[in-house]
Amino acid sequence: MTPAALSVHLQKEMAGFALDIGFDAPSGLTVLFGASGSGKTSVIDAVAGLNRAASGRVALGDTVLMDSATGLHVPTHLRRLGYIFQDARLFPHMTVRRNLNFARTVSRAPADPTEFDRVVDMLGLSHLLARRPARLSGGEKQRVAIGRALLARPKLILADEPLAALDDARKAEILPYFERLRDESDVPILYVTHSAPEVARLATTVVALDAGRVIRQGSAAEVLGDPSFAPGGDRAMGAVIEARVKTHHDDGLTELDAGGLPLLLPHVAQSPGNRLRLRIAAQDVILSKTRPEGMSALNILPGTIADIRMGDGPGAVVSLDTAAGRVLARLTKRSVHSLELRQGSEVFAVVKSVAVAPGDVGGPAR
């Protein structure tokens, strides 16, 4: 078993519920995932040492940061953390270079030009070093904030909904940098979000919260593929599958190999042979009892129904096991009954190529 990089056990009285949470996270990018008000920010603030109202124990590897039983509470500035906020919080009077170097000043680490150049190259900041924040886009500011957190030489990076203040275009710009941070840095990351697409793209491990409790922990595919957990509602449901880029076609489509099944998507900027992870929204999946013919949708995935969850209203969610992995389909109860769907039924999932958004496709954690 992989040793825990971060161990968190916390209790705190909250408005409307009591926070009582415990989880051990391995290295990589661990997402705290849940609806607004589920306790995510309270957890990350306690890990940072910004919230002393919580009791319990927080340890980073062999280093204990907080233990209410012994009265231990390491001050925030001594915890060796890099914190990335929703807004970049850059110093407006400093250039990008000075903002980046400020992290080293605070951490009192000796200058390391090699490390500085590595971070600047990883985040694509070299052409921005002489600018001040007023001349940066929102995405560029967040890249600088990520770089500043890295250059503090942290033992843990905390990211509290770092993309929440950005529009879709800026989010698409920043997500690949978080993927690189996850894959190229040895520093564990605790990342807070209520966005299922961000979980699908980034998470090595997901800790799902509801009303201050851990209700599910596992991989992105395991948690997002569970229809009983939908913090964004049924419309936000979607399963995560991994695939390999097979070829790029002349008509602008990329063909993937997903467990031996072909998947066609609008052009994906990955080389043939590269593995990737994609999210298929449940509302974009149609089920058929026979293999469809004479239709425009290009992706047809045969599978077996593993579960059917009837909602309180007219809707239902069908979980389908395919060679590509678990797929969810959001249907009406009327369709479930008219098709006589039940557990064990053999069906075909139909997915339009253009239904998978570019922001739902990214590289798997390595």
Short mmCIF file of C-alpha atoms in Angstrom, two decimals:
data_model
loop_
_atom_site.label_atom_id
_atom_site.label_comp_id
_atom_site.label_asym_id
_atom_site.label_seq_id
_atom_site.Cartn_x
_atom_site.Cartn_y
_atom_site.Cartn_z
CA MET A 1 0.00 0.00 0.00
CA THR A 2 1.29 3.49 -0.89
CA PRO A 3 2.09 5.45 2.28
CA ALA A 4 -0.08 8.48 2.96
CA ALA A 5 1.46 11.81 2.01
CA LEU A 6 -1.24 13.62 4.00
CA SER A 7 -3.36 12.41 6.91
CA VAL A 8 -6.30 14.56 8.02
CA HIS A 9 -8.69 13.93 10.92
CA LEU A 10 -10.78 16.95 11.97
CA GLN A 11 -13.85 17.84 13.99
CA LYS A 12 -15.55 21.22 14.15
CA GLU A 13 -19.03 22.58 14.81
CA MET A 14 -20.34 24.24 11.64
CA ALA A 15 -23.47 26.19 10.84
CA GLY A 16 -26.08 23.50 10.24
CA PHE A 17 -23.83 20.46 10.74
CA ALA A 18 -20.82 19.10 12.55
CA LEU A 19 -17.64 18.61 10.55
CA ASP A 20 -16.26 15.14 11.30
CA ILE A 21 -13.85 14.11 8.62
CA GLY A 22 -10.96 11.71 8.24
CA PHE A 23 -8.94 10.66 5.22
CA ASP A 24 -5.42 9.58 4.27
CA ALA A 25 -4.27 10.81 0.87
CA PRO A 26 -1.38 9.37 -1.12
CA SER A 27 0.98 11.53 -3.17
CA GLY A 28 -0.40 13.16 -6.31
CA LEU A 29 -3.38 15.49 -6.61
CA THR A 30 -6.15 14.84 -4.09
CA VAL A 31 -9.42 16.64 -4.75
CA LEU A 32 -11.84 17.60 -1.98
CA PHE A 33 -15.08 17.39 -3.95
CA GLY A 34 -18.57 18.36 -2.89
CA ALA A 35 -21.32 20.94 -3.11
CA SER A 36 -20.94 24.43 -1.66
CA GLY A 37 -21.20 24.29 2.12
CA SER A 38 -20.02 20.69 2.45
CA GLY A 39 -16.95 21.69 4.49
CA LYS A 40 -14.22 21.72 1.82
CA THR A 41 -12.75 25.13 2.60
CA SER A 42 -12.93 24.51 6.37
CA VAL A 43 -10.76 21.42 5.84
CA ILE A 44 -8.17 23.15 3.68
CA ASP A 45 -7.98 26.13 6.06
CA ALA A 46 -7.38 23.78 8.98
CA VAL A 47 -4.62 22.01 7.05
CA ALA A 48 -3.09 25.43 6.34
CA GLY A 49 -3.29 26.41 10.01
CA LEU A 50 -5.61 29.32 9.23
CA ASN A 51 -8.47 27.85 11.29
CA ARG A 52 -7.69 26.94 14.88
CA ALA A 53 -11.31 26.21 15.82
CA ALA A 54 -11.06 22.66 14.52
CA SER A 55 -9.81 19.81 16.69
CA GLY A 56 -8.10 16.62 15.54
CA ARG A 57 -4.80 15.77 13.90
CA VAL A 58 -3.09 16.74 10.63
CA ALA A 59 0.18 15.12 9.53
CA LEU A 60 2.26 15.54 6.39
CA GLY A 61 4.28 12.36 6.08
CA ASP A 62 6.12 11.95 9.39
CA THR A 63 5.64 15.63 10.31
CA VAL A 64 2.68 16.42 12.56
CA LEU A 65 1.25 19.88 11.81
CA MET A 66 -1.60 19.82 14.31
CA ASP A 67 -2.63 17.57 17.19
CA SER A 68 -5.28 18.95 19.53
CA ALA A 69 -4.73 16.04 21.95
CA THR A 70 -1.20 17.29 22.69
CA GLY A 71 -1.84 20.98 22.05
CA LEU A 72 0.47 21.03 19.03
CA HIS A 73 -0.31 23.67 16.40
CA VAL A 74 2.49 24.55 13.99
CA PRO A 75 2.08 28.18 12.82
CA THR A 76 1.05 28.61 9.20
CA HIS A 77 4.32 30.25 8.14
CA LEU A 78 6.29 27.26 9.44
CA ARG A 79 4.23 24.57 7.69
CA ARG A 80 6.10 24.86 4.36
CA LEU A 81 2.92 25.28 2.30
CA GLY A 82 2.21 26.75 -1.10
CA TYR A 83 -1.32 28.21 -1.21
CA ILE A 84 -3.11 29.01 -4.49
CA PHE A 85 -6.27 31.05 -3.97
CA GLN A 86 -9.27 31.76 -6.23
CA ASP A 87 -7.73 35.12 -7.04
CA ALA A 88 -4.01 35.28 -7.75
CA ARG A 89 -3.23 37.85 -5.00
CA LEU A 90 -0.12 39.14 -6.74
CA PHE A 91 1.67 42.29 -5.62
CA PRO A 92 0.58 44.94 -8.15
CA HIS A 93 3.75 47.05 -7.79
CA MET A 94 6.07 44.09 -8.51
CA THR A 95 6.98 42.54 -11.85
CA VAL A 96 6.24 38.88 -12.46
CA ARG A 97 9.89 38.08 -11.74
CA ARG A 98 9.76 39.84 -8.37
CA ASN A 99 6.43 38.21 -7.49
CA LEU A 100 7.98 34.81 -8.18
CA ASN A 101 11.12 35.58 -6.20
CA PHE A 102 9.05 36.82 -3.26
CA ALA A 103 8.19 33.20 -2.46
CA ARG A 104 11.87 32.38 -2.01
CA THR A 105 12.29 35.43 0.23
CA VAL A 106 9.44 34.35 2.52
CA SER A 107 10.65 30.74 2.70
CA ARG A 108 14.23 31.97 3.26
CA ALA A 109 15.45 29.45 0.74
CA PRO A 110 18.74 30.15 -1.05
CA ALA A 111 18.53 31.33 -4.65
CA ASP A 112 18.42 28.49 -7.17
CA PRO A 113 18.45 29.77 -10.77
CA THR A 114 17.98 26.23 -12.10
CA GLU A 115 14.75 25.75 -10.11
CA PHE A 116 13.51 29.21 -11.09
CA ASP A 117 14.12 28.49 -14.78
CA ARG A 118 12.43 25.06 -14.50
CA VAL A 119 9.26 26.54 -12.99
CA VAL A 120 9.19 29.43 -15.47
CA ASP A 121 9.55 26.99 -18.36
CA MET A 122 6.91 24.59 -17.02
CA LEU A 123 4.36 27.40 -16.68
CA GLY A 124 5.31 29.30 -19.85
CA LEU A 125 6.16 32.52 -18.03
CA SER A 126 9.44 33.56 -19.67
CA HIS A 127 7.86 36.25 -21.87
CA LEU A 128 5.96 37.69 -18.89
CA LEU A 129 8.78 38.21 -16.39
CA ALA A 130 9.10 41.97 -16.93
CA ARG A 131 5.35 42.67 -16.80
CA ARG A 132 3.31 43.79 -13.82
CA PRO A 133 0.00 42.10 -12.86
CA ALA A 134 -2.13 44.87 -14.40
CA ARG A 135 -0.87 43.78 -17.82
CA LEU A 136 -1.68 40.09 -17.33
CA SER A 137 -4.82 38.14 -18.21
CA GLY A 138 -6.65 36.18 -15.52
CA GLY A 139 -5.09 32.94 -16.72
CA GLU A 140 -1.60 34.44 -16.76
CA LYS A 141 -2.05 35.73 -13.20
CA GLN A 142 -3.01 32.25 -12.01
CA ARG A 143 0.04 30.76 -13.71
CA VAL A 144 2.21 33.24 -11.81
CA ALA A 145 0.41 32.31 -8.58
CA ILE A 146 1.13 28.63 -9.25
CA GLY A 147 4.78 29.43 -9.90
CA ARG A 148 5.04 31.47 -6.72
CA ALA A 149 3.61 28.57 -4.72
CA LEU A 150 6.12 26.15 -6.26
CA LEU A 151 9.12 28.42 -5.69
CA ALA A 152 8.33 28.58 -1.97
CA ARG A 153 9.71 25.01 -1.99
CA PRO A 154 6.62 23.69 -0.22
CA LYS A 155 6.08 20.24 1.19
CA LEU A 156 2.37 20.54 0.31
CA ILE A 157 0.42 22.68 -2.17
CA LEU A 158 -3.10 23.81 -1.28
CA ALA A 159 -5.43 25.06 -4.04
CA ASP A 160 -8.81 26.45 -2.99
CA GLU A 161 -11.03 26.51 -6.11
CA PRO A 162 -8.24 28.15 -8.13
CA LEU A 163 -10.28 28.22 -11.36
CA ALA A 164 -13.58 29.44 -9.91
CA ALA A 165 -13.01 33.09 -10.87
CA LEU A 166 -12.00 32.31 -14.47
CA ASP A 167 -14.16 32.04 -17.58
CA ASP A 168 -14.23 28.84 -19.62
CA ALA A 169 -11.46 29.97 -21.97
CA ARG A 170 -9.10 30.82 -19.11
CA LYS A 171 -9.96 27.54 -17.33
CA ALA A 172 -9.03 25.64 -20.50
CA GLU A 173 -5.73 27.54 -20.50
CA ILE A 174 -4.87 26.72 -16.89
CA LEU A 175 -5.97 23.06 -16.62
CA PRO A 176 -2.97 21.68 -18.58
CA TYR A 177 -0.61 23.48 -16.19
CA PHE A 178 -2.23 21.80 -13.20
CA GLU A 179 -1.84 18.49 -15.04
CA ARG A 180 1.88 19.22 -15.47
CA LEU A 181 2.14 20.25 -11.83
CA ARG A 182 0.52 16.95 -10.81
CA ASP A 183 2.78 14.89 -13.07
CA GLU A 184 6.13 16.73 -12.86
CA SER A 185 6.25 17.81 -9.23
CA ASP A 186 6.91 15.52 -6.28
CA VAL A 187 4.89 17.82 -3.99
CA PRO A 188 1.44 16.47 -2.98
CA ILE A 189 -1.50 18.73 -3.84
CA LEU A 190 -4.79 19.18 -1.97
CA TYR A 191 -7.25 20.75 -4.42
CA VAL A 192 -10.75 22.04 -3.58
CA THR A 193 -13.49 22.16 -6.22
CA HIS A 194 -17.16 21.49 -6.86
CA SER A 195 -16.55 21.10 -10.60
CA ALA A 196 -16.90 17.56 -11.95
CA PRO A 197 -14.89 18.37 -15.13
CA GLU A 198 -11.96 19.54 -12.98
CA VAL A 199 -12.15 16.34 -10.94
CA ALA A 200 -12.22 14.26 -14.13
CA ARG A 201 -9.18 16.04 -15.57
CA LEU A 202 -6.96 16.38 -12.52
CA ALA A 203 -7.66 14.02 -9.65
CA THR A 204 -5.35 11.23 -8.65
CA THR A 205 -7.58 10.66 -5.62
CA VAL A 206 -11.04 12.06 -4.85
CA VAL A 207 -12.38 12.63 -1.34
CA ALA A 208 -16.10 13.31 -1.71
CA LEU A 209 -17.76 15.35 1.06
CA ASP A 210 -21.34 15.95 2.07
CA ALA A 211 -22.42 17.91 5.17
CA GLY A 212 -18.99 17.57 6.78
CA ARG A 213 -18.58 13.82 6.21
CA VAL A 214 -16.49 11.76 3.79
CA ILE A 215 -19.04 9.79 1.80
CA ARG A 216 -16.75 8.36 -0.87
CA GLN A 217 -13.03 8.11 -1.58
CA GLY A 218 -11.33 6.65 -4.64
CA SER A 219 -10.21 7.42 -8.17
CA ALA A 220 -12.04 9.93 -10.37
CA ALA A 221 -13.59 7.07 -12.34
CA GLU A 222 -14.84 5.35 -9.17
CA VAL A 223 -16.36 8.47 -7.58
CA LEU A 224 -17.80 10.18 -10.67
CA GLY A 225 -19.10 6.83 -11.91
CA ASP A 226 -21.21 6.45 -8.76
CA PRO A 227 -24.70 7.84 -9.54
CA SER A 228 -25.57 7.98 -5.85
CA PHE A 229 -23.17 10.92 -5.49
CA ALA A 230 -24.03 13.98 -7.59
CA PRO A 231 -23.11 17.26 -5.82
CA GLY A 232 -23.91 19.21 -8.98
CA GLY A 233 -27.24 17.47 -9.51
CA ASP A 234 -28.20 14.91 -12.14
CA ARG A 235 -27.25 17.27 -14.98
CA ALA A 236 -23.63 17.32 -13.76
CA MET A 237 -23.33 13.52 -13.73
CA GLY A 238 -20.76 11.91 -15.95
CA ALA A 239 -18.40 8.95 -16.01
CA VAL A 240 -14.64 9.03 -16.56
CA ILE A 241 -12.87 6.61 -18.89
CA GLU A 242 -9.28 6.28 -20.06
CA ALA A 243 -8.32 5.79 -23.68
CA ARG A 244 -5.36 5.88 -26.06
CA VAL A 245 -5.01 8.14 -29.10
CA LYS A 246 -5.09 5.86 -32.14
CA THR A 247 -5.02 8.19 -35.14
CA HIS A 248 -5.99 11.62 -36.45
CA HIS A 249 -8.31 11.58 -39.47
CA ASP A 250 -8.28 14.07 -42.35
CA ASP A 251 -11.82 15.25 -41.55
CA GLY A 252 -10.70 16.74 -38.21
CA LEU A 253 -11.70 13.83 -35.96
CA THR A 254 -9.38 11.97 -33.59
CA GLU A 255 -9.94 8.25 -33.12
CA LEU A 256 -9.34 6.84 -29.66
CA ASP A 257 -9.00 3.25 -28.50
CA ALA A 258 -11.03 2.83 -25.30
CA GLY A 259 -10.61 -0.72 -24.09
CA GLY A 260 -10.69 -1.96 -27.67
CA LEU A 261 -13.71 0.17 -28.62
CA PRO A 262 -13.31 3.07 -31.09
CA LEU A 263 -14.25 6.56 -29.95
CA LEU A 264 -14.29 9.53 -32.33
CA LEU A 265 -13.89 13.06 -30.96
CA PRO A 266 -13.17 16.47 -32.48
CA HIS A 267 -9.40 16.88 -32.91
CA VAL A 268 -7.49 16.15 -29.71
CA ALA A 269 -4.05 17.77 -29.49
CA GLN A 270 -2.27 14.58 -28.42
CA SER A 271 0.11 12.34 -30.36
CA PRO A 272 -0.92 8.80 -31.40
CA GLY A 273 -0.10 6.38 -28.61
CA ASN A 274 -0.67 8.93 -25.84
CA ARG A 275 -3.10 7.95 -23.11
CA LEU A 276 -5.76 10.37 -21.94
CA ARG A 277 -8.74 10.64 -19.65
CA LEU A 278 -12.16 11.91 -20.72
CA ARG A 279 -15.49 12.60 -19.10
CA ILE A 280 -18.75 11.65 -20.80
CA ALA A 281 -21.75 13.50 -19.36
CA ALA A 282 -24.70 11.24 -18.50
CA GLN A 283 -27.15 13.57 -20.24
CA ASP A 284 -25.25 13.11 -23.53
CA VAL A 285 -25.69 9.32 -23.61
CA ILE A 286 -28.60 7.59 -25.37
CA LEU A 287 -29.39 3.89 -24.84
CA SER A 288 -30.68 1.44 -27.45
CA LYS A 289 -31.60 -2.23 -27.07
CA THR A 290 -30.32 -2.95 -30.59
CA ARG A 291 -27.26 -1.63 -32.41
CA PRO A 292 -28.41 1.64 -34.02
CA GLU A 293 -28.14 2.14 -37.78
CA GLY A 294 -28.71 5.11 -40.05
CA MET A 295 -27.97 7.80 -37.44
CA SER A 296 -25.47 10.66 -37.22
CA ALA A 297 -23.91 9.73 -33.86
CA LEU A 298 -20.56 7.99 -34.42
CA ASN A 299 -19.82 6.38 -31.07
CA ILE A 300 -21.63 3.18 -30.12
CA LEU A 301 -20.53 1.33 -26.98
CA PRO A 302 -22.07 -2.07 -26.24
CA GLY A 303 -22.43 -2.93 -22.57
CA THR A 304 -24.40 -4.45 -19.74
CA ILE A 305 -26.60 -2.55 -17.28
CA ALA A 306 -25.06 -2.73 -13.82
CA ASP A 307 -27.60 -0.59 -11.97
CA ILE A 308 -30.64 1.63 -12.47
CA ARG A 309 -31.28 4.47 -10.02
CA MET A 310 -34.75 5.99 -10.13
CA GLY A 311 -34.87 9.66 -9.16
CA ASP A 312 -37.53 11.49 -7.18
CA GLY A 313 -38.83 13.14 -10.34
CA PRO A 314 -39.30 11.81 -13.88
CA GLY A 315 -35.62 10.95 -14.38
CA ALA A 316 -33.44 7.87 -13.90
CA VAL A 317 -29.71 7.16 -14.16
CA VAL A 318 -28.51 3.92 -15.74
CA SER A 319 -25.01 2.62 -14.98
CA LEU A 320 -23.55 0.65 -17.88
CA ASP A 321 -20.42 -1.52 -17.85
CA THR A 322 -18.60 -1.44 -21.20
CA ALA A 323 -15.17 -2.52 -22.42
CA ALA A 324 -14.21 1.17 -22.20
CA GLY A 325 -15.27 1.38 -18.57
CA ARG A 326 -18.30 2.54 -16.61
CA VAL A 327 -20.68 4.82 -18.55
CA LEU A 328 -23.71 6.63 -17.10
CA ALA A 329 -26.87 7.50 -19.02
CA ARG A 330 -29.52 9.93 -17.81
CA LEU A 331 -32.96 8.85 -19.06
CA THR A 332 -36.61 9.32 -18.18
CA LYS A 333 -38.37 6.68 -16.13
CA ARG A 334 -40.74 6.33 -19.07
CA SER A 335 -37.83 5.27 -21.30
CA VAL A 336 -36.62 2.77 -18.69
CA HIS A 337 -40.05 1.17 -18.55
CA SER A 338 -40.80 1.27 -22.30
CA LEU A 339 -37.43 -0.35 -23.11
CA GLU A 340 -37.92 -2.83 -20.26
CA LEU A 341 -34.44 -2.05 -18.97
CA ARG A 342 -33.21 -3.96 -15.95
CA GLN A 343 -29.98 -5.00 -14.33
CA GLY A 344 -28.11 -7.37 -16.64
CA SER A 345 -29.78 -6.10 -19.84
CA GLU A 346 -27.50 -5.90 -22.89
CA VAL A 347 -27.76 -2.44 -24.47
CA PHE A 348 -25.83 0.01 -26.66
CA ALA A 349 -24.72 3.44 -25.44
CA VAL A 350 -24.72 6.11 -28.14
CA VAL A 351 -22.53 9.20 -27.71
CA LYS A 352 -22.29 12.11 -30.17
CA SER A 353 -18.69 12.99 -31.02
CA VAL A 354 -19.27 16.70 -30.44
CA ALA A 355 -20.90 16.06 -27.05
CA VAL A 356 -17.52 15.60 -25.32
CA ALA A 357 -16.27 19.11 -24.60
CA PRO A 358 -12.55 19.91 -25.04
CA GLY A 359 -12.39 20.77 -21.34
CA ASP A 360 -13.46 17.21 -20.52
CA VAL A 361 -10.40 15.68 -22.20
CA GLY A 362 -6.99 15.60 -20.54
CA GLY A 363 -3.99 13.48 -19.75
CA PRO A 364 -4.23 10.75 -17.07
CA ALA A 365 -2.18 11.05 -13.91
CA ARG A 366 1.18 9.31 -14.30
#
